JSON list of C-alpha atoms in Angstrom, two decimals:
[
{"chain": "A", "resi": 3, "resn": "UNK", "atom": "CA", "xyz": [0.00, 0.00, 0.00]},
{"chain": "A", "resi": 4, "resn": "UNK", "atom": "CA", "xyz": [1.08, 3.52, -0.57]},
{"chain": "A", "resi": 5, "resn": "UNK", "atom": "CA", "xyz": [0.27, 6.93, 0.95]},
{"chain": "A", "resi": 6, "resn": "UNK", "atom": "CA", "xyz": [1.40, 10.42, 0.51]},
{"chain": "A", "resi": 7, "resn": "UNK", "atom": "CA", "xyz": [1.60, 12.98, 2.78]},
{"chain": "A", "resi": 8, "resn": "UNK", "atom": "CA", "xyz": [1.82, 17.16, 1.78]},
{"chain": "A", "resi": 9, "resn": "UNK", "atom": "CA", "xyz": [3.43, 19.04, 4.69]},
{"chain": "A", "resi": 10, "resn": "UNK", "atom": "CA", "xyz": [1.43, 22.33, 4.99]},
{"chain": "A", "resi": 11, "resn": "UNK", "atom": "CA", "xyz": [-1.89, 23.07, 3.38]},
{"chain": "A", "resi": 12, "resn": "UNK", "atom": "CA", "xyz": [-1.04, 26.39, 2.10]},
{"chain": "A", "resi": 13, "resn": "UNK", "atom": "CA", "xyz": [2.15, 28.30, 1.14]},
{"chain": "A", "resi": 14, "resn": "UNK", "atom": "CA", "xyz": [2.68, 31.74, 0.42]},
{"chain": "A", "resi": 15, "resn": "UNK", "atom": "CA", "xyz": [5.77, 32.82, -1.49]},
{"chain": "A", "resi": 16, "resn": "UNK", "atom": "CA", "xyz": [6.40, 36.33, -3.22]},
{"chain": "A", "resi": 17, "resn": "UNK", "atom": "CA", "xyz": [7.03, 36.86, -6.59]},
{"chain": "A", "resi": 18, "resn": "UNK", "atom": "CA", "xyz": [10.66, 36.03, -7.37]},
{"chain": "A", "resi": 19, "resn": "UNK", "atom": "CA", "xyz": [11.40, 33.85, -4.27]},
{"chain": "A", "resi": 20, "resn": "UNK", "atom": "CA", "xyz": [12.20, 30.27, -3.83]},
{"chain": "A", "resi": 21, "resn": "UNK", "atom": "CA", "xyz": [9.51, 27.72, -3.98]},
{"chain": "A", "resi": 22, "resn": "UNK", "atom": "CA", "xyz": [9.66, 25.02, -1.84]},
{"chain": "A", "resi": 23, "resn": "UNK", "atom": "CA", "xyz": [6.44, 22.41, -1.50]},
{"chain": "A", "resi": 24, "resn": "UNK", "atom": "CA", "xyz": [7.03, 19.44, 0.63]},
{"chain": "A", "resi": 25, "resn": "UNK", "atom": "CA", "xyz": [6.02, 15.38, 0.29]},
{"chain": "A", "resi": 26, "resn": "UNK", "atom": "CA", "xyz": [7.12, 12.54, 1.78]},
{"chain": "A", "resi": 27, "resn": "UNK", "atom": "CA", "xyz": [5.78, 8.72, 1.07]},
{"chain": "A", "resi": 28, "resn": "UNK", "atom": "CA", "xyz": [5.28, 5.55, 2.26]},
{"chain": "A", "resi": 29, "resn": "UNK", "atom": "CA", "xyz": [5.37, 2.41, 0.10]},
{"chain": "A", "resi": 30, "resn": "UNK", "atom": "CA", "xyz": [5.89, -1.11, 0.46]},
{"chain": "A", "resi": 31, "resn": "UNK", "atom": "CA", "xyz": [7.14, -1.11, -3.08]},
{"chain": "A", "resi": 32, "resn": "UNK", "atom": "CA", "xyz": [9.82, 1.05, -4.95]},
{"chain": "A", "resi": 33, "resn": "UNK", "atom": "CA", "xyz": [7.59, 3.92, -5.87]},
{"chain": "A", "resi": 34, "resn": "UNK", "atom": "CA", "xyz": [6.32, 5.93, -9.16]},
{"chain": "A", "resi": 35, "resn": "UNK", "atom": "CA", "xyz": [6.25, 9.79, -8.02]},
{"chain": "A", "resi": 36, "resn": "UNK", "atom": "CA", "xyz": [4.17, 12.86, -9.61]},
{"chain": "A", "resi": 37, "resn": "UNK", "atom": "CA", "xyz": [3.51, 15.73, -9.25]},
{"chain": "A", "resi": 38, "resn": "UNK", "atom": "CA", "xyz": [0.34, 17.56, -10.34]},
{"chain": "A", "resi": 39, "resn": "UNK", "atom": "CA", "xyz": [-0.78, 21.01, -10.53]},
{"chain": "A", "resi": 40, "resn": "UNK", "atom": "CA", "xyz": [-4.73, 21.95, -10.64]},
{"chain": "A", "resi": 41, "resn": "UNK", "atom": "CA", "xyz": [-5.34, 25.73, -11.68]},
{"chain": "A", "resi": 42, "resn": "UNK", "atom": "CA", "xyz": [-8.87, 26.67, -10.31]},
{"chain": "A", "resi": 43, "resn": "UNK", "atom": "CA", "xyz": [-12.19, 24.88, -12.08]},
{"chain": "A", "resi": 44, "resn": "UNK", "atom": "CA", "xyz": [-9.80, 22.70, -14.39]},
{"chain": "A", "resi": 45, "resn": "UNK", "atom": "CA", "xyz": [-8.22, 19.15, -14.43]},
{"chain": "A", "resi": 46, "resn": "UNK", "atom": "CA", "xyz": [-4.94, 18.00, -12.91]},
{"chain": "A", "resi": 47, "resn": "UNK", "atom": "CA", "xyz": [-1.81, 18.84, -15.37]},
{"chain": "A", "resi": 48, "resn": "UNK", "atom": "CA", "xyz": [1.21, 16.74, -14.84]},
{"chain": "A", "resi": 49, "resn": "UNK", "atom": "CA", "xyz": [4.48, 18.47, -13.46]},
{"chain": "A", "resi": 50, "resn": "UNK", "atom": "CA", "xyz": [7.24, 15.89, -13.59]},
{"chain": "A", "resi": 51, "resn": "UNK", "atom": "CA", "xyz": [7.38, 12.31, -12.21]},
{"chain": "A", "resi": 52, "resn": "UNK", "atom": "CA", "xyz": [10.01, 10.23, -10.95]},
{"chain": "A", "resi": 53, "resn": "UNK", "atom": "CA", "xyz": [9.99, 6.33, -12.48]},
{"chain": "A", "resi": 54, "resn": "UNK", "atom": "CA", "xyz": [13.74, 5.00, -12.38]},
{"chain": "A", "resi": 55, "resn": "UNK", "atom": "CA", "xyz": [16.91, 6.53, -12.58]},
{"chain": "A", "resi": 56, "resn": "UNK", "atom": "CA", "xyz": [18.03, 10.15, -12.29]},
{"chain": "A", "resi": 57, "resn": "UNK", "atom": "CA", "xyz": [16.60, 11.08, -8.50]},
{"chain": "A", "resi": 58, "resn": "UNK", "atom": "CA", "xyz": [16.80, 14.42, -9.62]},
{"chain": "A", "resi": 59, "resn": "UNK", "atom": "CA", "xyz": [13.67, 15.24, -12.22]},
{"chain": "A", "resi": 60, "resn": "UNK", "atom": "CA", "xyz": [13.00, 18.18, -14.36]},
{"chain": "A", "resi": 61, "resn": "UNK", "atom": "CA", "xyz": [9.53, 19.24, -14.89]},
{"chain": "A", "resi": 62, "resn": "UNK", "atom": "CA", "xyz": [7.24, 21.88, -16.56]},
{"chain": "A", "resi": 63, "resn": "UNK", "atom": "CA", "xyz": [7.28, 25.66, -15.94]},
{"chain": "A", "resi": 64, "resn": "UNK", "atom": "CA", "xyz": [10.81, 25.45, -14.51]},
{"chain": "A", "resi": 65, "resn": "UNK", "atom": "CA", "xyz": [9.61, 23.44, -11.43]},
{"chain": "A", "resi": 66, "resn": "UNK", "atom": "CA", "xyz": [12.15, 20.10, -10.72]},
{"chain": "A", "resi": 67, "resn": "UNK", "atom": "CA", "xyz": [11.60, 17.53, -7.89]},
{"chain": "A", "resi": 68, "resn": "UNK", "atom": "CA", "xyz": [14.29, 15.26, -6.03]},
{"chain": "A", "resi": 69, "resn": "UNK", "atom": "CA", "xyz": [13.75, 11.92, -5.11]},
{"chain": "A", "resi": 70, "resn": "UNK", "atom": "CA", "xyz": [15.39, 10.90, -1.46]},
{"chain": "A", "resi": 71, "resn": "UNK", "atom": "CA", "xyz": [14.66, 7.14, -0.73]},
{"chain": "A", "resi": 72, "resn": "UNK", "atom": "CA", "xyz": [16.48, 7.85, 2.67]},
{"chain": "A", "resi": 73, "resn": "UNK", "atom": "CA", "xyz": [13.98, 10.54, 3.10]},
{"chain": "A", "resi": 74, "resn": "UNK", "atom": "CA", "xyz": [11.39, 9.03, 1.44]},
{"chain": "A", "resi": 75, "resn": "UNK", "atom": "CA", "xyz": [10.71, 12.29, -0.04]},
{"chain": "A", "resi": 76, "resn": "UNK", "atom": "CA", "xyz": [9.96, 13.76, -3.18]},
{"chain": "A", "resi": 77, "resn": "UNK", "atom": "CA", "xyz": [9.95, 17.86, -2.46]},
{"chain": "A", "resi": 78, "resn": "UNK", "atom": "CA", "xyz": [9.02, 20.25, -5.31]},
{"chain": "A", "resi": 79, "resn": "UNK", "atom": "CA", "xyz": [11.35, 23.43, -6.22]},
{"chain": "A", "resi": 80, "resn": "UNK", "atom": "CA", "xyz": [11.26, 26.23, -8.45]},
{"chain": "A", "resi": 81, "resn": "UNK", "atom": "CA", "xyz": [13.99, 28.86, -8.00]},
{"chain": "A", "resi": 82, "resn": "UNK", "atom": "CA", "xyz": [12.04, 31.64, -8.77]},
{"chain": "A", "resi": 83, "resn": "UNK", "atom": "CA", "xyz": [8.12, 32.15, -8.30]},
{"chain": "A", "resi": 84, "resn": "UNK", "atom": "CA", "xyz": [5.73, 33.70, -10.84]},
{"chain": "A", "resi": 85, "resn": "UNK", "atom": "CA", "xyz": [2.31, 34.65, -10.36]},
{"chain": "A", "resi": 86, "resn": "UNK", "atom": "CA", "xyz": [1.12, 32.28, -12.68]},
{"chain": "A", "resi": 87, "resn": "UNK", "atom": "CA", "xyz": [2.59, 29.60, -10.54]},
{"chain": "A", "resi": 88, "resn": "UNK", "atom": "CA", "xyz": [-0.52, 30.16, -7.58]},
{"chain": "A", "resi": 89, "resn": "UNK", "atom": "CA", "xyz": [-2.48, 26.78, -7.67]},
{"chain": "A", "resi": 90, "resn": "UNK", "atom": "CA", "xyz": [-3.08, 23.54, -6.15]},
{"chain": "A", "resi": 91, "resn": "UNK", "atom": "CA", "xyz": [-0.16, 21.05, -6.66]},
{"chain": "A", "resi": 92, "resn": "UNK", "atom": "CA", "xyz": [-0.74, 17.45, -5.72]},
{"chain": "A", "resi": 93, "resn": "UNK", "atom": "CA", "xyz": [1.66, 14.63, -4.87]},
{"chain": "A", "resi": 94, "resn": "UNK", "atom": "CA", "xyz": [0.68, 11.26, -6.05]},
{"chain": "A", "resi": 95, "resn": "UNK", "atom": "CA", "xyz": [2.10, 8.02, -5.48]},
{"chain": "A", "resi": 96, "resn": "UNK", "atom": "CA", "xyz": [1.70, 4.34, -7.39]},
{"chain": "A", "resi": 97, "resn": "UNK", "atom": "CA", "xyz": [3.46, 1.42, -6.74]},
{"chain": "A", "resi": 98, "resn": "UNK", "atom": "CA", "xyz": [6.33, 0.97, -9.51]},
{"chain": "A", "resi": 99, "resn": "UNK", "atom": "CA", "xyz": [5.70, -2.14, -10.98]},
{"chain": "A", "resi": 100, "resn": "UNK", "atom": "CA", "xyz": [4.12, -3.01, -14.07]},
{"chain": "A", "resi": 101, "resn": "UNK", "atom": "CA", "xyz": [1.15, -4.42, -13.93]},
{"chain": "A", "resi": 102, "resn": "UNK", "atom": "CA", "xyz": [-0.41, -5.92, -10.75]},
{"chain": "A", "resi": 103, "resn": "UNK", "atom": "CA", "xyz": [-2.62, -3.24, -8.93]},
{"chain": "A", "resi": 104, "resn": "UNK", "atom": "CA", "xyz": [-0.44, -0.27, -9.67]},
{"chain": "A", "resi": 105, "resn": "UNK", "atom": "CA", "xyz": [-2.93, 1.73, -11.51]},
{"chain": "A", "resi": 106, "resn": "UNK", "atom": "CA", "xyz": [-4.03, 3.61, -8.63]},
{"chain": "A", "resi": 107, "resn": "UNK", "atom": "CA", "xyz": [-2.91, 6.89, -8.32]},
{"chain": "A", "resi": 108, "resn": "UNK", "atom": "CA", "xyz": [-2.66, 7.96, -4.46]},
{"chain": "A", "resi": 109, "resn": "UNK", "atom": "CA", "xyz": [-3.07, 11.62, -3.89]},
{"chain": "A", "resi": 110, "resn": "UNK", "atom": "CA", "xyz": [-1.68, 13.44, -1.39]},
{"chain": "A", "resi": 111, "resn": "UNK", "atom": "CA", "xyz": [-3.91, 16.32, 0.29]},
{"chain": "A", "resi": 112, "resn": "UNK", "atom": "CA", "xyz": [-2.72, 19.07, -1.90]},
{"chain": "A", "resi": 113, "resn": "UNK", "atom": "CA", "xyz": [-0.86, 22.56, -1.00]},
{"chain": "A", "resi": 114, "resn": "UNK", "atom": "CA", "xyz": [-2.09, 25.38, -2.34]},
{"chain": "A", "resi": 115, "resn": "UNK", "atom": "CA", "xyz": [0.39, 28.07, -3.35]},
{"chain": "A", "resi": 116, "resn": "UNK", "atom": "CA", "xyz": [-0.47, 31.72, -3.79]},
{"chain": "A", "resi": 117, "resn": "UNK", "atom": "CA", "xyz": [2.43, 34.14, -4.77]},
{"chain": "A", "resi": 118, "resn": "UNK", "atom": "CA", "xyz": [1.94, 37.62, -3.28]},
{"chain": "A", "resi": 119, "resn": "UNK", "atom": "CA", "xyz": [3.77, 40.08, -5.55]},
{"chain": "B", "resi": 25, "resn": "UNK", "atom": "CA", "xyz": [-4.15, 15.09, -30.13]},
{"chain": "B", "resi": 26, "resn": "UNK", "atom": "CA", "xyz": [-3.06, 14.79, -26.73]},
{"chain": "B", "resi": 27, "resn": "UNK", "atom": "CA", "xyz": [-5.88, 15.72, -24.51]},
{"chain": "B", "resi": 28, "resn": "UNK", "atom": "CA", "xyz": [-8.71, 14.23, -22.95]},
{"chain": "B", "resi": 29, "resn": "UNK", "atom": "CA", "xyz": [-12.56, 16.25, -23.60]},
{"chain": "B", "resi": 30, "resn": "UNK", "atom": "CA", "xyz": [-14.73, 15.69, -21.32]},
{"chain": "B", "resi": 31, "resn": "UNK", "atom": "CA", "xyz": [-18.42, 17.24, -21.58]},
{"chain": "B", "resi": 32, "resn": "UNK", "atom": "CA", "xyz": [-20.36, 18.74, -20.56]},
{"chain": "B", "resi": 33, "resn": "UNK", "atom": "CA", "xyz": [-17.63, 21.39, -18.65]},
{"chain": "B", "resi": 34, "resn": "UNK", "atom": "CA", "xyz": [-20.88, 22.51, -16.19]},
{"chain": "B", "resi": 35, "resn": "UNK", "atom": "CA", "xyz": [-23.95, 20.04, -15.16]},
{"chain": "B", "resi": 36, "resn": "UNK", "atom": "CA", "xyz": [-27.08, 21.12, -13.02]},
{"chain": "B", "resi": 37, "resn": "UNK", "atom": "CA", "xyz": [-29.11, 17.91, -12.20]},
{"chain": "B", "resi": 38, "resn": "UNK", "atom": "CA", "xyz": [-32.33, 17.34, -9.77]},
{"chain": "B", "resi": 39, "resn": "UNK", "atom": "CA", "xyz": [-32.00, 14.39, -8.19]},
{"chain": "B", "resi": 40, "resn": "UNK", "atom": "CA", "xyz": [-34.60, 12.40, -10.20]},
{"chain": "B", "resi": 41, "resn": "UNK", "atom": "CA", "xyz": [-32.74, 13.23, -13.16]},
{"chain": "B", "resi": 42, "resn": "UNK", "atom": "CA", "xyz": [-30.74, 10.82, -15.27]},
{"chain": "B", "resi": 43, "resn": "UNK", "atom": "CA", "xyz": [-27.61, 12.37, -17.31]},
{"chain": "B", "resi": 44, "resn": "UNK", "atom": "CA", "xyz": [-24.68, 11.09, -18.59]},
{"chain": "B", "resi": 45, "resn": "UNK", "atom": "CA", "xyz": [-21.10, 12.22, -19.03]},
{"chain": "B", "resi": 46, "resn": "UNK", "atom": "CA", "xyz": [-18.76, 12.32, -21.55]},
{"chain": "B", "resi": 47, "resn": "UNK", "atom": "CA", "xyz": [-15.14, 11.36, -21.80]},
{"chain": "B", "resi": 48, "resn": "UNK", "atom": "CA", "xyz": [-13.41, 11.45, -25.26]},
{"chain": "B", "resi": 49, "resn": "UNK", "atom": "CA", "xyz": [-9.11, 10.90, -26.01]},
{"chain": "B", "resi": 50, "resn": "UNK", "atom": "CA", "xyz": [-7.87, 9.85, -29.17]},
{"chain": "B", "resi": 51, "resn": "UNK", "atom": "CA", "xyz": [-3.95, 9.10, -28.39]},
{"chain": "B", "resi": 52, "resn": "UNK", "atom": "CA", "xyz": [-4.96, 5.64, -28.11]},
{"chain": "B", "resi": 53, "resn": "UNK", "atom": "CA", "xyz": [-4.20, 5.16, -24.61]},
{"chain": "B", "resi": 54, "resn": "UNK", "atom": "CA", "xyz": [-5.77, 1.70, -23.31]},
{"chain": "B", "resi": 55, "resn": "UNK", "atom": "CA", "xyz": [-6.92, 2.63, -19.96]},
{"chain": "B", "resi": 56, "resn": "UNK", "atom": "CA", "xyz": [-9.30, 4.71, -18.95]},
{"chain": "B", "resi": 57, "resn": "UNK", "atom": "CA", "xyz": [-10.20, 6.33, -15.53]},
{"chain": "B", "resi": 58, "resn": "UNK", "atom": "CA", "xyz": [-13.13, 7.96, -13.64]},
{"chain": "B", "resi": 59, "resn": "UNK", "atom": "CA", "xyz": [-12.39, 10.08, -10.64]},
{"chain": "B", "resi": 60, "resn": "UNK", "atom": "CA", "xyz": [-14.49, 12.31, -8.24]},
{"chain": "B", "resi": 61, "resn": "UNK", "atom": "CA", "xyz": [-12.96, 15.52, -6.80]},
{"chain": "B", "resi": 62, "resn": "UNK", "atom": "CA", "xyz": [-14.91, 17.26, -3.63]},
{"chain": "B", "resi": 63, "resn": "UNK", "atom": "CA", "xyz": [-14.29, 21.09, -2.99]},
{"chain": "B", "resi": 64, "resn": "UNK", "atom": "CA", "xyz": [-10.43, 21.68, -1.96]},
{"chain": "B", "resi": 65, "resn": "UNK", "atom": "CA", "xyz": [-10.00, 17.66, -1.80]},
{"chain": "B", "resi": 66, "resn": "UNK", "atom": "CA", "xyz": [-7.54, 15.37, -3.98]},
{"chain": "B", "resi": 67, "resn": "UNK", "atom": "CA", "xyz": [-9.22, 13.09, -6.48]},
{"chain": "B", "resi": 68, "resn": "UNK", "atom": "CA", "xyz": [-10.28, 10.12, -6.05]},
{"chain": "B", "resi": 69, "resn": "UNK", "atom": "CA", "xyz": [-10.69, 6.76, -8.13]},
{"chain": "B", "resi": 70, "resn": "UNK", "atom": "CA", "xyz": [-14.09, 5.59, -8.99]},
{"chain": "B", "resi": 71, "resn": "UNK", "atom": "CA", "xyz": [-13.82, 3.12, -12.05]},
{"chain": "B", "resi": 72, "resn": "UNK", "atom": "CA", "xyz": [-11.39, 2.08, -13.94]},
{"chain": "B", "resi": 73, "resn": "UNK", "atom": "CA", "xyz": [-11.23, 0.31, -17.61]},
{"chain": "B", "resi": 74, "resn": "UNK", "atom": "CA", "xyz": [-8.80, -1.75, -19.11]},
{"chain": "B", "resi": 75, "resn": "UNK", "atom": "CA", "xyz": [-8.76, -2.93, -22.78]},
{"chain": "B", "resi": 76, "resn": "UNK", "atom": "CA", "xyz": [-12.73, -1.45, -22.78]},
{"chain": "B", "resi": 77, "resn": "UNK", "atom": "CA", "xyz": [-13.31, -3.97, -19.90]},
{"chain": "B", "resi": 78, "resn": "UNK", "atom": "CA", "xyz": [-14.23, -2.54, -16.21]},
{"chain": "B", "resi": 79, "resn": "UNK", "atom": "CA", "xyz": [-11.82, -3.73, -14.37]},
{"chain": "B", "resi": 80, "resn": "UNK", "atom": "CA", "xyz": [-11.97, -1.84, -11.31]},
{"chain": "B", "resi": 81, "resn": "UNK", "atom": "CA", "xyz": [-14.94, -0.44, -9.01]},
{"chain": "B", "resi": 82, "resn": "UNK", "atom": "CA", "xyz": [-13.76, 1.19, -6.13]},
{"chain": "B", "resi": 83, "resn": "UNK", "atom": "CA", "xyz": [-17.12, 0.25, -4.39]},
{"chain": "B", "resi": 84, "resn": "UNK", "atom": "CA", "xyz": [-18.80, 3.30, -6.13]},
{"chain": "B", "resi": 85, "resn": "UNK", "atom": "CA", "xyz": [-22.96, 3.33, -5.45]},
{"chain": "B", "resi": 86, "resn": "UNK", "atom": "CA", "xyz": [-24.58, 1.91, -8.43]},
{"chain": "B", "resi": 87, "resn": "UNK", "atom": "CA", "xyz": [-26.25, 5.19, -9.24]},
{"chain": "B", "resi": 88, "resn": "UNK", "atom": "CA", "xyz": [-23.04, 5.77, -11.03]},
{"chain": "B", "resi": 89, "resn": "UNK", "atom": "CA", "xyz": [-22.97, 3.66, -13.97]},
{"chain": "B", "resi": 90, "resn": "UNK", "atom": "CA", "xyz": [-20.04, 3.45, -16.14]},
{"chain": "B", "resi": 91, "resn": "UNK", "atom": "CA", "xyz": [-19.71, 2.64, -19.48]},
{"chain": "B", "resi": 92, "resn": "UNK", "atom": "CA", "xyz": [-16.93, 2.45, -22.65]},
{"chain": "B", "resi": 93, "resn": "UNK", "atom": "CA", "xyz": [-18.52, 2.08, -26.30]},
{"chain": "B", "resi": 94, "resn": "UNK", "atom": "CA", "xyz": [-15.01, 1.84, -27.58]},
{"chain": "B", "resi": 95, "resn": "UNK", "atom": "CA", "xyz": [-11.71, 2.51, -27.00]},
{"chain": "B", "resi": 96, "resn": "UNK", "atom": "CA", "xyz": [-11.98, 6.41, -27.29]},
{"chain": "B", "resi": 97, "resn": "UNK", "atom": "CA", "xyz": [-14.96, 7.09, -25.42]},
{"chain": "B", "resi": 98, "resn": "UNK", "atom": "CA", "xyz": [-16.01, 6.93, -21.70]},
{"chain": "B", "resi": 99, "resn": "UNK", "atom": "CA", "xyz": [-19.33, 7.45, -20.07]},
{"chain": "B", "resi": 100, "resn": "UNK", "atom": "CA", "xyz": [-20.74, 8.16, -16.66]},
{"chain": "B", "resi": 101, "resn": "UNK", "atom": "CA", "xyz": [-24.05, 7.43, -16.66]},
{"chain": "B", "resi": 102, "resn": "UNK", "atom": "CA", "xyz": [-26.01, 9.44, -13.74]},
{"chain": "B", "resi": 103, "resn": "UNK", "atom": "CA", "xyz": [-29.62, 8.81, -11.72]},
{"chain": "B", "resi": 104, "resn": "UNK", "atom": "CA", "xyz": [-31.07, 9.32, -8.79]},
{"chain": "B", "resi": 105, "resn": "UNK", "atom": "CA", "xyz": [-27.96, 11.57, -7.38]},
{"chain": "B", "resi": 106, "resn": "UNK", "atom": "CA", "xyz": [-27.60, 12.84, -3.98]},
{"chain": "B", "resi": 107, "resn": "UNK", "atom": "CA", "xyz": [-26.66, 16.51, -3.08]},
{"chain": "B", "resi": 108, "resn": "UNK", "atom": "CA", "xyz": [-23.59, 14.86, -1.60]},
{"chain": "B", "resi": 109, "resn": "UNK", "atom": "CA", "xyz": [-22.39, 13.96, -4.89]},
{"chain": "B", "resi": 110, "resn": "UNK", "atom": "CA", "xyz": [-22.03, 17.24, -6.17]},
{"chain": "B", "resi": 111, "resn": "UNK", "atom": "CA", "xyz": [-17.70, 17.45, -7.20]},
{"chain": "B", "resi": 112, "resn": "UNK", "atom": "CA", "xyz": [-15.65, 18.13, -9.92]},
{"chain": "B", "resi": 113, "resn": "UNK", "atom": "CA", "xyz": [-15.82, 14.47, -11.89]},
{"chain": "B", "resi": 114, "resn": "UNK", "atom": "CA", "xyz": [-12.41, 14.06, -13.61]},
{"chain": "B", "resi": 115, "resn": "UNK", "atom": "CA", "xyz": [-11.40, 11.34, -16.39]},
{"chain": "B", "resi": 116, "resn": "UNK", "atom": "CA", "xyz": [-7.95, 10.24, -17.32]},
{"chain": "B", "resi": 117, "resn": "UNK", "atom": "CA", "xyz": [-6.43, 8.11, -19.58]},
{"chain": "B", "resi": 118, "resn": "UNK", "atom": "CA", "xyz": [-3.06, 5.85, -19.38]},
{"chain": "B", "resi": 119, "resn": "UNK", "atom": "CA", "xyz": [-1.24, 4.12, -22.40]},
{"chain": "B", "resi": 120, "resn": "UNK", "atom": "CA", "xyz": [-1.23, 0.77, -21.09]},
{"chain": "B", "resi": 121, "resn": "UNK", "atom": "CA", "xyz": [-3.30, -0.66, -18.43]},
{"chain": "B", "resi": 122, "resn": "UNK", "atom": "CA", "xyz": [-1.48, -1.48, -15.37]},
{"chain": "B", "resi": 123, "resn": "UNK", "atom": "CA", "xyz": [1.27, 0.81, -15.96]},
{"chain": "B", "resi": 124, "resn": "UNK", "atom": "CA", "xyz": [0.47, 4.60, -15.89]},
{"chain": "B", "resi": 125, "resn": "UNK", "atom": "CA", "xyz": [3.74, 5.07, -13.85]},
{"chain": "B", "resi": 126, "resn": "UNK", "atom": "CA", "xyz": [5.41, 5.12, -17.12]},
{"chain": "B", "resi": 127, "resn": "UNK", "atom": "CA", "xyz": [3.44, 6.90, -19.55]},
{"chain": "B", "resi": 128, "resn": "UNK", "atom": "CA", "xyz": [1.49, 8.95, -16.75]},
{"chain": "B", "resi": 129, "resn": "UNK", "atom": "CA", "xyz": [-2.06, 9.71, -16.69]},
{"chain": "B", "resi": 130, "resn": "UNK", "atom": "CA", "xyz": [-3.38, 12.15, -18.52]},
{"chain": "B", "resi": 131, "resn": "UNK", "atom": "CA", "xyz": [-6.33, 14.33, -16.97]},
{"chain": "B", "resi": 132, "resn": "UNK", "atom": "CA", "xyz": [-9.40, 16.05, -18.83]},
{"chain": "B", "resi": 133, "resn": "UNK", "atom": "CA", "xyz": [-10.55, 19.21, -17.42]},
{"chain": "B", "resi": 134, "resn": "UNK", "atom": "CA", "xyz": [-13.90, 17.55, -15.43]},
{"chain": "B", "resi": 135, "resn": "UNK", "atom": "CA", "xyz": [-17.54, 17.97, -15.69]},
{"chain": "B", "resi": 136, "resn": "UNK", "atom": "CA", "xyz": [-18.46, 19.99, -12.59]},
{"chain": "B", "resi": 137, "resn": "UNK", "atom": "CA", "xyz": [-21.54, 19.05, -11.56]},
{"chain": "B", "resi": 138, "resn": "UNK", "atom": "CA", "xyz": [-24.25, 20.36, -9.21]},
{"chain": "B", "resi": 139, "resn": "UNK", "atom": "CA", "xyz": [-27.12, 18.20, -7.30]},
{"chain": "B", "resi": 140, "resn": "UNK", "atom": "CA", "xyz": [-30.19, 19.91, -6.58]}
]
């Protein structure tokens, strides 16, 4: 079984400054990682996700994620905030095997960013 | 074509109503997903097909009927809703069943839908 948990419900960042959105695992199997972002009244687009190899993963918009097994965390960065970046993000987790019962997607309980400018 | 359409984008119902929902992707993904999404809540997994084939019911009420006429269309068939089930109603789609880790899932933009 897997499970995801998003430290801090809401973060607030200024325009320009460092974001930093938190999530660590749990999973009895070597894990898939995502991230998703959800601007308001639309579906989930996908960030980046982490499968095998290179821990460190370059998504969309300039946003990159790093995967820690030691950790077991999977934070999402961006070096520099825009105001276009103020959504919901969710962290999702699937076990990362083919086949089996790895089709579900396990959300975690989403941050929501705003950027103040 | 690399999105998923879903319509309608905006659905008022009364609760003796029946009304279906529409799911539509033509990158010939395989697998096919229907998830719910409450106000300020992550989604979550309703139904999912494989190979046209229902193949997962995450113990969903049967006033929720799913269906998949082909490989490029999903349904949610609606009746008898509760208020309670007013949410955003999401549908993805994966390349291969059994293995959206790799190819990812790709979301449509969700019928929201209102219970009266």
């Amino acid at each position: 079984a897997q499970s995801v948990t998003q430290l801090g419900s809401h973060v607030s960042v200024s325009e320009g400054a460092l974001v930093l959105l938190r999530c660590n695992y749990s999973s009895s199997v070597p894990p898939y990682l995502f991230w998703y972002v959800q601007y308001p009244n639309q579906g989930l687009q996908l960030l980046l996700k982490y499968t095998t190899g290179a821990t460190l993963v370059k998504g969309i918009n300039g946003f990159e994620a790093e995967f820690k097994k030691s950790e077991t965390s999977f934070h999402l960065t961006k070096p520099s905030a825009h105001m276009s970046d103020a959504a919901e993000y969710f962290c999702a987790v699937t076990g990362g095997r083919r086949g089996g019962s790895n089709y579900k997607l396990t959300f975690g309980k989403g941050t929501l960013l705003t950027v103040n400018p | 074509d690399t999105e998923v359409t879903q319509t309608p984008k905006h659905l008022v119902m009364g609760m003796t109503n029946k009304k279906s929902l529409k799911c539509e992707q033509h990158m010939g993904h395989r697998a096919m997903y229907w998830y719910k999404q409450k106000a300020k809540k992550p989604p979550e997994l309703m139904f999912v097909y494989s190979y046209e084939k229902l193949s997962i019911n995450e113990s969903v009420p049967s006033r929720f009927s799913p269906e998949c006429p082909n490989s490029s269309l999903l349904n949610l068939h609606l009746h008898a809703l509760q208020p309670e089930d007013s949410a955003l109603y999401l549908c993805a789609s994966s390349r291969q069943p059994g293995s959206p880790a790799n190819y990812g899932y790709t979301f449509g933009s969700g019928t929201r839908l209102t219970v009266v």
